[in-house]
Amino acid sequence: MARQFAYFYFLKNDPDKIRSVVPLHAAYWKNCRLKEYAGGPFADRSGGLITFKAETIEKAAELMMSDPFVSENQIEQKWIKEWLVE
């Protein structure tokens, strides 16, 4: 049974590099075609939140670690948490 996860991330202060990675980041998450996916940036553009369903925390973490923001070293802090939605 799939469980709900929340991925919070805060970006480094490198606006030019971040702007160049945003299209890759958005395409990556769209192409994952995850169940109950929702995501977007914080209003101040300091980071964002993505929610989605995955079978295990390990699978959710694998998805997070494949995010282009992570592979391009643009994340200052990140968390993946199982979210018990009621």
PDB file of N, CA and C in Angstrom:
ATOM      1  N   MET A   1       0.838  -1.184   0.000  1.00  0.00           N
ATOM      2  CA  MET A   1       0.000   0.000   0.000  1.00  0.00           C
ATOM      3  C   MET A   1       0.885   1.250   0.000  1.00  0.00           C
ATOM      4  N   ALA A   2       0.589   2.160  -0.875  1.00  0.00           N
ATOM      5  CA  ALA A   2       1.371   3.393  -0.966  1.00  0.00           C
ATOM      6  C   ALA A   2       1.087   4.297   0.224  1.00  0.00           C
ATOM      7  N   ARG A   3       2.136   4.965   0.673  1.00  0.00           N
ATOM      8  CA  ARG A   3       2.032   5.898   1.787  1.00  0.00           C
ATOM      9  C   ARG A   3       2.341   7.306   1.284  1.00  0.00           C
ATOM     10  N   GLN A   4       1.843   8.303   1.987  1.00  0.00           N
ATOM     11  CA  GLN A   4       2.037   9.701   1.602  1.00  0.00           C
ATOM     12  C   GLN A   4       3.340  10.230   2.195  1.00  0.00           C
ATOM     13  N   PHE A   5       4.091  10.984   1.398  1.00  0.00           N
ATOM     14  CA  PHE A   5       5.342  11.576   1.856  1.00  0.00           C
ATOM     15  C   PHE A   5       5.374  13.062   1.529  1.00  0.00           C
ATOM     16  N   ALA A   6       6.122  13.788   2.350  1.00  0.00           N
ATOM     17  CA  ALA A   6       6.357  15.214   2.134  1.00  0.00           C
ATOM     18  C   ALA A   6       7.864  15.430   2.050  1.00  0.00           C
ATOM     19  N   TYR A   7       8.285  16.107   1.003  1.00  0.00           N
ATOM     20  CA  TYR A   7       9.690  16.429   0.768  1.00  0.00           C
ATOM     21  C   TYR A   7       9.818  17.952   0.863  1.00  0.00           C
ATOM     22  N   PHE A   8      10.506  18.413   1.906  1.00  0.00           N
ATOM     23  CA  PHE A   8      10.769  19.833   2.115  1.00  0.00           C
ATOM     24  C   PHE A   8      12.208  20.095   1.705  1.00  0.00           C
ATOM     25  N   TYR A   9      12.447  21.201   1.032  1.00  0.00           N
ATOM     26  CA  TYR A   9      13.823  21.537   0.698  1.00  0.00           C
ATOM     27  C   TYR A   9      14.017  23.050   0.718  1.00  0.00           C
ATOM     28  N   PHE A  10      15.231  23.446   1.099  1.00  0.00           N
ATOM     29  CA  PHE A  10      15.644  24.840   1.077  1.00  0.00           C
ATOM     30  C   PHE A  10      16.868  24.941   0.178  1.00  0.00           C
ATOM     31  N   LEU A  11      16.853  25.925  -0.703  1.00  0.00           N
ATOM     32  CA  LEU A  11      17.891  26.084  -1.714  1.00  0.00           C
ATOM     33  C   LEU A  11      19.049  26.935  -1.227  1.00  0.00           C
ATOM     34  N   LYS A  12      20.195  26.727  -1.836  1.00  0.00           N
ATOM     35  CA  LYS A  12      21.361  27.578  -1.587  1.00  0.00           C
ATOM     36  C   LYS A  12      21.090  28.952  -2.193  1.00  0.00           C
ATOM     37  N   ASN A  13      21.876  29.936  -1.807  1.00  0.00           N
ATOM     38  CA  ASN A  13      21.728  31.290  -2.334  1.00  0.00           C
ATOM     39  C   ASN A  13      22.591  31.437  -3.587  1.00  0.00           C
ATOM     40  N   ASP A  14      22.112  30.858  -4.686  1.00  0.00           N
ATOM     41  CA  ASP A  14      22.816  30.908  -5.974  1.00  0.00           C
ATOM     42  C   ASP A  14      21.756  31.071  -7.069  1.00  0.00           C
ATOM     43  N   PRO A  15      21.119  32.248  -7.142  1.00  0.00           N
ATOM     44  CA  PRO A  15      19.965  32.439  -8.034  1.00  0.00           C
ATOM     45  C   PRO A  15      20.199  32.064  -9.497  1.00  0.00           C
ATOM     46  N   ASP A  16      21.355  32.408 -10.048  1.00  0.00           N
ATOM     47  CA  ASP A  16      21.603  32.091 -11.460  1.00  0.00           C
ATOM     48  C   ASP A  16      21.635  30.584 -11.699  1.00  0.00           C
ATOM     49  N   LYS A  17      22.347  29.871 -10.854  1.00  0.00           N
ATOM     50  CA  LYS A  17      22.421  28.408 -10.993  1.00  0.00           C
ATOM     51  C   LYS A  17      21.049  27.784 -10.765  1.00  0.00           C
ATOM     52  N   ILE A  18      20.338  28.252  -9.747  1.00  0.00           N
ATOM     53  CA  ILE A  18      19.004  27.714  -9.454  1.00  0.00           C
ATOM     54  C   ILE A  18      18.075  27.913 -10.643  1.00  0.00           C
ATOM     55  N   ARG A  19      18.085  29.126 -11.223  1.00  0.00           N
ATOM     56  CA  ARG A  19      17.236  29.381 -12.411  1.00  0.00           C
ATOM     57  C   ARG A  19      17.552  28.397 -13.539  1.00  0.00           C
ATOM     58  N   SER A  20      18.807  28.025 -13.685  1.00  0.00           N
ATOM     59  CA  SER A  20      19.176  27.101 -14.763  1.00  0.00           C
ATOM     60  C   SER A  20      18.723  25.666 -14.473  1.00  0.00           C
ATOM     61  N   VAL A  21      18.531  25.327 -13.193  1.00  0.00           N
ATOM     62  CA  VAL A  21      18.149  23.964 -12.813  1.00  0.00           C
ATOM     63  C   VAL A  21      16.630  23.804 -12.677  1.00  0.00           C
ATOM     64  N   VAL A  22      15.904  24.896 -12.449  1.00  0.00           N
ATOM     65  CA  VAL A  22      14.448  24.816 -12.247  1.00  0.00           C
ATOM     66  C   VAL A  22      13.739  24.010 -13.335  1.00  0.00           C
ATOM     67  N   PRO A  23      14.003  24.227 -14.630  1.00  0.00           N
ATOM     68  CA  PRO A  23      13.292  23.425 -15.645  1.00  0.00           C
ATOM     69  C   PRO A  23      13.570  21.924 -15.522  1.00  0.00           C
ATOM     70  N   LEU A  24      14.783  21.551 -15.163  1.00  0.00           N
ATOM     71  CA  LEU A  24      15.132  20.134 -14.985  1.00  0.00           C
ATOM     72  C   LEU A  24      14.405  19.554 -13.780  1.00  0.00           C
ATOM     73  N   HIS A  25      14.379  20.318 -12.697  1.00  0.00           N
ATOM     74  CA  HIS A  25      13.687  19.916 -11.466  1.00  0.00           C
ATOM     75  C   HIS A  25      12.194  19.700 -11.740  1.00  0.00           C
ATOM     76  N   ALA A  26      11.550  20.671 -12.375  1.00  0.00           N
ATOM     77  CA  ALA A  26      10.114  20.568 -12.662  1.00  0.00           C
ATOM     78  C   ALA A  26       9.817  19.390 -13.586  1.00  0.00           C
ATOM     79  N   ALA A  27      10.619  19.208 -14.617  1.00  0.00           N
ATOM     80  CA  ALA A  27      10.414  18.097 -15.555  1.00  0.00           C
ATOM     81  C   ALA A  27      10.627  16.752 -14.866  1.00  0.00           C
ATOM     82  N   TYR A  28      11.628  16.662 -14.004  1.00  0.00           N
ATOM     83  CA  TYR A  28      11.897  15.414 -13.288  1.00  0.00           C
ATOM     84  C   TYR A  28      10.665  14.975 -12.507  1.00  0.00           C
ATOM     85  N   TRP A  29      10.115  15.866 -11.681  1.00  0.00           N
ATOM     86  CA  TRP A  29       8.981  15.488 -10.838  1.00  0.00           C
ATOM     87  C   TRP A  29       7.736  15.216 -11.673  1.00  0.00           C
ATOM     88  N   LYS A  30       7.531  15.969 -12.740  1.00  0.00           N
ATOM     89  CA  LYS A  30       6.380  15.716 -13.621  1.00  0.00           C
ATOM     90  C   LYS A  30       6.512  14.344 -14.273  1.00  0.00           C
ATOM     91  N   ASN A  31       7.695  14.016 -14.726  1.00  0.00           N
ATOM     92  CA  ASN A  31       7.927  12.741 -15.417  1.00  0.00           C
ATOM     93  C   ASN A  31       7.886  11.529 -14.494  1.00  0.00           C
ATOM     94  N   CYS A  32       7.979  11.741 -13.194  1.00  0.00           N
ATOM     95  CA  CYS A  32       7.864  10.619 -12.243  1.00  0.00           C
ATOM     96  C   CYS A  32       6.445  10.057 -12.207  1.00  0.00           C
ATOM     97  N   ARG A  33       5.473  10.860 -12.582  1.00  0.00           N
ATOM     98  CA  ARG A  33       4.053  10.455 -12.614  1.00  0.00           C
ATOM     99  C   ARG A  33       3.637   9.758 -11.310  1.00  0.00           C
ATOM    100  N   LEU A  34       3.884  10.430 -10.214  1.00  0.00           N
ATOM    101  CA  LEU A  34       3.600   9.872  -8.890  1.00  0.00           C
ATOM    102  C   LEU A  34       2.133  10.043  -8.515  1.00  0.00           C
ATOM    103  N   LYS A  35       1.633   9.095  -7.736  1.00  0.00           N
ATOM    104  CA  LYS A  35       0.268   9.186  -7.233  1.00  0.00           C
ATOM    105  C   LYS A  35       0.167  10.363  -6.268  1.00  0.00           C
ATOM    106  N   GLU A  36      -0.895  11.112  -6.408  1.00  0.00           N
ATOM    107  CA  GLU A  36      -1.210  12.238  -5.525  1.00  0.00           C
ATOM    108  C   GLU A  36      -0.063  13.233  -5.391  1.00  0.00           C
ATOM    109  N   TYR A  37       0.643  13.470  -6.484  1.00  0.00           N
ATOM    110  CA  TYR A  37       1.730  14.445  -6.515  1.00  0.00           C
ATOM    111  C   TYR A  37       1.158  15.861  -6.432  1.00  0.00           C
ATOM    112  N   ALA A  38       1.773  16.685  -5.626  1.00  0.00           N
ATOM    113  CA  ALA A  38       1.531  18.129  -5.591  1.00  0.00           C
ATOM    114  C   ALA A  38       2.846  18.770  -5.185  1.00  0.00           C
ATOM    115  N   GLY A  39       3.167  19.888  -5.763  1.00  0.00           N
ATOM    116  CA  GLY A  39       4.412  20.525  -5.387  1.00  0.00           C
ATOM    117  C   GLY A  39       4.535  21.919  -5.933  1.00  0.00           C
ATOM    118  N   GLY A  40       5.451  22.659  -5.341  1.00  0.00           N
ATOM    119  CA  GLY A  40       5.724  24.004  -5.807  1.00  0.00           C
ATOM    120  C   GLY A  40       6.656  24.726  -4.866  1.00  0.00           C
ATOM    121  N   PRO A  41       7.099  25.908  -5.309  1.00  0.00           N
ATOM    122  CA  PRO A  41       8.033  26.689  -4.501  1.00  0.00           C
ATOM    123  C   PRO A  41       7.321  27.436  -3.381  1.00  0.00           C
ATOM    124  N   PHE A  42       8.090  27.803  -2.357  1.00  0.00           N
ATOM    125  CA  PHE A  42       7.594  28.716  -1.340  1.00  0.00           C
ATOM    126  C   PHE A  42       7.490  30.100  -1.991  1.00  0.00           C
ATOM    127  N   ALA A  43       6.638  30.950  -1.469  1.00  0.00           N
ATOM    128  CA  ALA A  43       6.414  32.275  -2.056  1.00  0.00           C
ATOM    129  C   ALA A  43       7.700  33.091  -2.148  1.00  0.00           C
ATOM    130  N   ASP A  44       8.606  32.915  -1.198  1.00  0.00           N
ATOM    131  CA  ASP A  44       9.859  33.677  -1.227  1.00  0.00           C
ATOM    132  C   ASP A  44      10.954  33.001  -2.052  1.00  0.00           C
ATOM    133  N   ARG A  45      10.606  31.877  -2.678  1.00  0.00           N
ATOM    134  CA  ARG A  45      11.521  31.120  -3.550  1.00  0.00           C
ATOM    135  C   ARG A  45      12.755  30.579  -2.825  1.00  0.00           C
ATOM    136  N   SER A  46      12.668  30.442  -1.507  1.00  0.00           N
ATOM    137  CA  SER A  46      13.799  29.910  -0.741  1.00  0.00           C
ATOM    138  C   SER A  46      13.889  28.390  -0.815  1.00  0.00           C
ATOM    139  N   GLY A  47      12.859  27.761  -1.336  1.00  0.00           N
ATOM    140  CA  GLY A  47      12.790  26.309  -1.423  1.00  0.00           C
ATOM    141  C   GLY A  47      11.403  25.902  -1.840  1.00  0.00           C
ATOM    142  N   GLY A  48      11.007  24.684  -1.452  1.00  0.00           N
ATOM    143  CA  GLY A  48       9.687  24.226  -1.846  1.00  0.00           C
ATOM    144  C   GLY A  48       9.247  23.002  -1.071  1.00  0.00           C
ATOM    145  N   LEU A  49       8.061  22.549  -1.427  1.00  0.00           N
ATOM    146  CA  LEU A  49       7.446  21.381  -0.804  1.00  0.00           C
ATOM    147  C   LEU A  49       6.841  20.525  -1.907  1.00  0.00           C
ATOM    148  N   ILE A  50       7.079  19.228  -1.823  1.00  0.00           N
ATOM    149  CA  ILE A  50       6.493  18.269  -2.758  1.00  0.00           C
ATOM    150  C   ILE A  50       5.862  17.163  -1.926  1.00  0.00           C
ATOM    151  N   THR A  51       4.629  16.811  -2.250  1.00  0.00           N
ATOM    152  CA  THR A  51       3.971  15.683  -1.596  1.00  0.00           C
ATOM    153  C   THR A  51       3.632  14.655  -2.666  1.00  0.00           C
ATOM    154  N   PHE A  52       3.715  13.385  -2.284  1.00  0.00           N
ATOM    155  CA  PHE A  52       3.450  12.303  -3.235  1.00  0.00           C
ATOM    156  C   PHE A  52       3.305  10.993  -2.484  1.00  0.00           C
ATOM    157  N   LYS A  53       2.840   9.980  -3.187  1.00  0.00           N
ATOM    158  CA  LYS A  53       2.732   8.640  -2.613  1.00  0.00           C
ATOM    159  C   LYS A  53       3.852   7.763  -3.149  1.00  0.00           C
ATOM    160  N   ALA A  54       4.361   6.908  -2.265  1.00  0.00           N
ATOM    161  CA  ALA A  54       5.380   5.912  -2.625  1.00  0.00           C
ATOM    162  C   ALA A  54       5.170   4.702  -1.720  1.00  0.00           C
ATOM    163  N   GLU A  55       5.710   3.581  -2.121  1.00  0.00           N
ATOM    164  CA  GLU A  55       5.534   2.338  -1.356  1.00  0.00           C
ATOM    165  C   GLU A  55       6.307   2.331  -0.042  1.00  0.00           C
ATOM    166  N   THR A  56       7.506   2.915  -0.044  1.00  0.00           N
ATOM    167  CA  THR A  56       8.365   2.873   1.144  1.00  0.00           C
ATOM    168  C   THR A  56       9.106   4.197   1.302  1.00  0.00           C
ATOM    169  N   ILE A  57       9.614   4.434   2.502  1.00  0.00           N
ATOM    170  CA  ILE A  57      10.443   5.616   2.744  1.00  0.00           C
ATOM    171  C   ILE A  57      11.718   5.549   1.905  1.00  0.00           C
ATOM    172  N   GLU A  58      12.227   4.343   1.679  1.00  0.00           N
ATOM    173  CA  GLU A  58      13.431   4.181   0.857  1.00  0.00           C
ATOM    174  C   GLU A  58      13.183   4.624  -0.581  1.00  0.00           C
ATOM    175  N   LYS A  59      12.020   4.253  -1.133  1.00  0.00           N
ATOM    176  CA  LYS A  59      11.670   4.672  -2.497  1.00  0.00           C
ATOM    177  C   LYS A  59      11.479   6.187  -2.550  1.00  0.00           C
ATOM    178  N   ALA A  60      10.829   6.750  -1.531  1.00  0.00           N
ATOM    179  CA  ALA A  60      10.635   8.199  -1.472  1.00  0.00           C
ATOM    180  C   ALA A  60      11.989   8.910  -1.408  1.00  0.00           C
ATOM    181  N   ALA A  61      12.909   8.400  -0.595  1.00  0.00           N
ATOM    182  CA  ALA A  61      14.236   9.000  -0.475  1.00  0.00           C
ATOM    183  C   ALA A  61      15.012   8.878  -1.784  1.00  0.00           C
ATOM    184  N   GLU A  62      14.854   7.761  -2.473  1.00  0.00           N
ATOM    185  CA  GLU A  62      15.508   7.570  -3.775  1.00  0.00           C
ATOM    186  C   GLU A  62      15.024   8.627  -4.770  1.00  0.00           C
ATOM    187  N   LEU A  63      13.720   8.876  -4.785  1.00  0.00           N
ATOM    188  CA  LEU A  63      13.164   9.915  -5.663  1.00  0.00           C
ATOM    189  C   LEU A  63      13.746  11.283  -5.301  1.00  0.00           C
ATOM    190  N   MET A  64      13.806  11.586  -4.018  1.00  0.00           N
ATOM    191  CA  MET A  64      14.352  12.857  -3.552  1.00  0.00           C
ATOM    192  C   MET A  64      15.812  13.007  -3.984  1.00  0.00           C
ATOM    193  N   MET A  65      16.600  11.966  -3.814  1.00  0.00           N
ATOM    194  CA  MET A  65      18.025  12.043  -4.134  1.00  0.00           C
ATOM    195  C   MET A  65      18.301  12.156  -5.631  1.00  0.00           C
ATOM    196  N   SER A  66      17.295  11.821  -6.454  1.00  0.00           N
ATOM    197  CA  SER A  66      17.442  11.948  -7.905  1.00  0.00           C
ATOM    198  C   SER A  66      16.952  13.299  -8.431  1.00  0.00           C
ATOM    199  N   ASP A  67      16.451  14.144  -7.538  1.00  0.00           N
ATOM    200  CA  ASP A  67      16.003  15.487  -7.910  1.00  0.00           C
ATOM    201  C   ASP A  67      17.196  16.256  -8.478  1.00  0.00           C
ATOM    202  N   PRO A  68      17.050  16.902  -9.630  1.00  0.00           N
ATOM    203  CA  PRO A  68      18.158  17.692 -10.180  1.00  0.00           C
ATOM    204  C   PRO A  68      18.709  18.760  -9.230  1.00  0.00           C
ATOM    205  N   PHE A  69      17.890  19.328  -8.358  1.00  0.00           N
ATOM    206  CA  PHE A  69      18.423  20.263  -7.371  1.00  0.00           C
ATOM    207  C   PHE A  69      19.452  19.571  -6.477  1.00  0.00           C
ATOM    208  N   VAL A  70      19.225  18.301  -6.146  1.00  0.00           N
ATOM    209  CA  VAL A  70      20.173  17.546  -5.326  1.00  0.00           C
ATOM    210  C   VAL A  70      21.420  17.208  -6.141  1.00  0.00           C
ATOM    211  N   SER A  71      21.224  16.656  -7.336  1.00  0.00           N
ATOM    212  CA  SER A  71      22.384  16.246  -8.144  1.00  0.00           C
ATOM    213  C   SER A  71      23.234  17.435  -8.592  1.00  0.00           C
ATOM    214  N   GLU A  72      22.626  18.620  -8.693  1.00  0.00           N
ATOM    215  CA  GLU A  72      23.371  19.832  -9.058  1.00  0.00           C
ATOM    216  C   GLU A  72      23.853  20.599  -7.830  1.00  0.00           C
ATOM    217  N   ASN A  73      23.722  19.975  -6.654  1.00  0.00           N
ATOM    218  CA  ASN A  73      24.227  20.530  -5.397  1.00  0.00           C
ATOM    219  C   ASN A  73      23.653  21.922  -5.091  1.00  0.00           C
ATOM    220  N   GLN A  74      22.341  22.076  -5.260  1.00  0.00           N
ATOM    221  CA  GLN A  74      21.690  23.361  -5.004  1.00  0.00           C
ATOM    222  C   GLN A  74      20.805  23.354  -3.765  1.00  0.00           C
ATOM    223  N   ILE A  75      20.837  22.271  -3.001  1.00  0.00           N
ATOM    224  CA  ILE A  75      20.016  22.157  -1.799  1.00  0.00           C
ATOM    225  C   ILE A  75      20.859  22.462  -0.561  1.00  0.00           C
ATOM    226  N   GLU A  76      20.370  23.385   0.250  1.00  0.00           N
ATOM    227  CA  GLU A  76      21.020  23.699   1.524  1.00  0.00           C
ATOM    228  C   GLU A  76      20.588  22.705   2.599  1.00  0.00           C
ATOM    229  N   GLN A  77      19.265  22.443   2.672  1.00  0.00           N
ATOM    230  CA  GLN A  77      18.694  21.491   3.626  1.00  0.00           C
ATOM    231  C   GLN A  77      17.533  20.774   2.964  1.00  0.00           C
ATOM    232  N   LYS A  78      17.317  19.507   3.360  1.00  0.00           N
ATOM    233  CA  LYS A  78      16.193  18.743   2.810  1.00  0.00           C
ATOM    234  C   LYS A  78      15.732  17.703   3.816  1.00  0.00           C
ATOM    235  N   TRP A  79      14.452  17.393   3.748  1.00  0.00           N
ATOM    236  CA  TRP A  79      13.858  16.366   4.599  1.00  0.00           C
ATOM    237  C   TRP A  79      12.823  15.614   3.802  1.00  0.00           C
ATOM    238  N   ILE A  80      12.714  14.329   4.071  1.00  0.00           N
ATOM    239  CA  ILE A  80      11.606  13.536   3.538  1.00  0.00           C
ATOM    240  C   ILE A  80      10.942  12.896   4.755  1.00  0.00           C
ATOM    241  N   LYS A  81       9.650  13.082   4.862  1.00  0.00           N
ATOM    242  CA  LYS A  81       8.899  12.573   6.010  1.00  0.00           C
ATOM    243  C   LYS A  81       7.636  11.894   5.529  1.00  0.00           C
ATOM    244  N   GLU A  82       7.293  10.774   6.182  1.00  0.00           N
ATOM    245  CA  GLU A  82       5.991  10.183   5.917  1.00  0.00           C
ATOM    246  C   GLU A  82       4.951  11.109   6.536  1.00  0.00           C
ATOM    247  N   TRP A  83       3.868  11.321   5.801  1.00  0.00           N
ATOM    248  CA  TRP A  83       2.835  12.263   6.212  1.00  0.00           C
ATOM    249  C   TRP A  83       1.546  11.505   6.420  1.00  0.00           C
ATOM    250  N   LEU A  84       1.013  11.535   7.626  1.00  0.00           N
ATOM    251  CA  LEU A  84      -0.228  10.844   7.953  1.00  0.00           C
ATOM    252  C   LEU A  84      -1.389  11.819   7.757  1.00  0.00           C
ATOM    253  N   VAL A  85      -1.933  11.826   6.551  1.00  0.00           N
ATOM    254  CA  VAL A  85      -3.025  12.726   6.198  1.00  0.00           C
ATOM    255  C   VAL A  85      -4.331  12.156   6.712  1.00  0.00           C
ATOM    256  N   GLU A  86      -5.088  12.967   7.403  1.00  0.00           N
ATOM    257  CA  GLU A  86      -6.380  12.511   7.932  1.00  0.00           C
ATOM    258  C   GLU A  86      -7.502  13.271   7.281  1.00  0.00           C
TER     259      GLU A  86
END
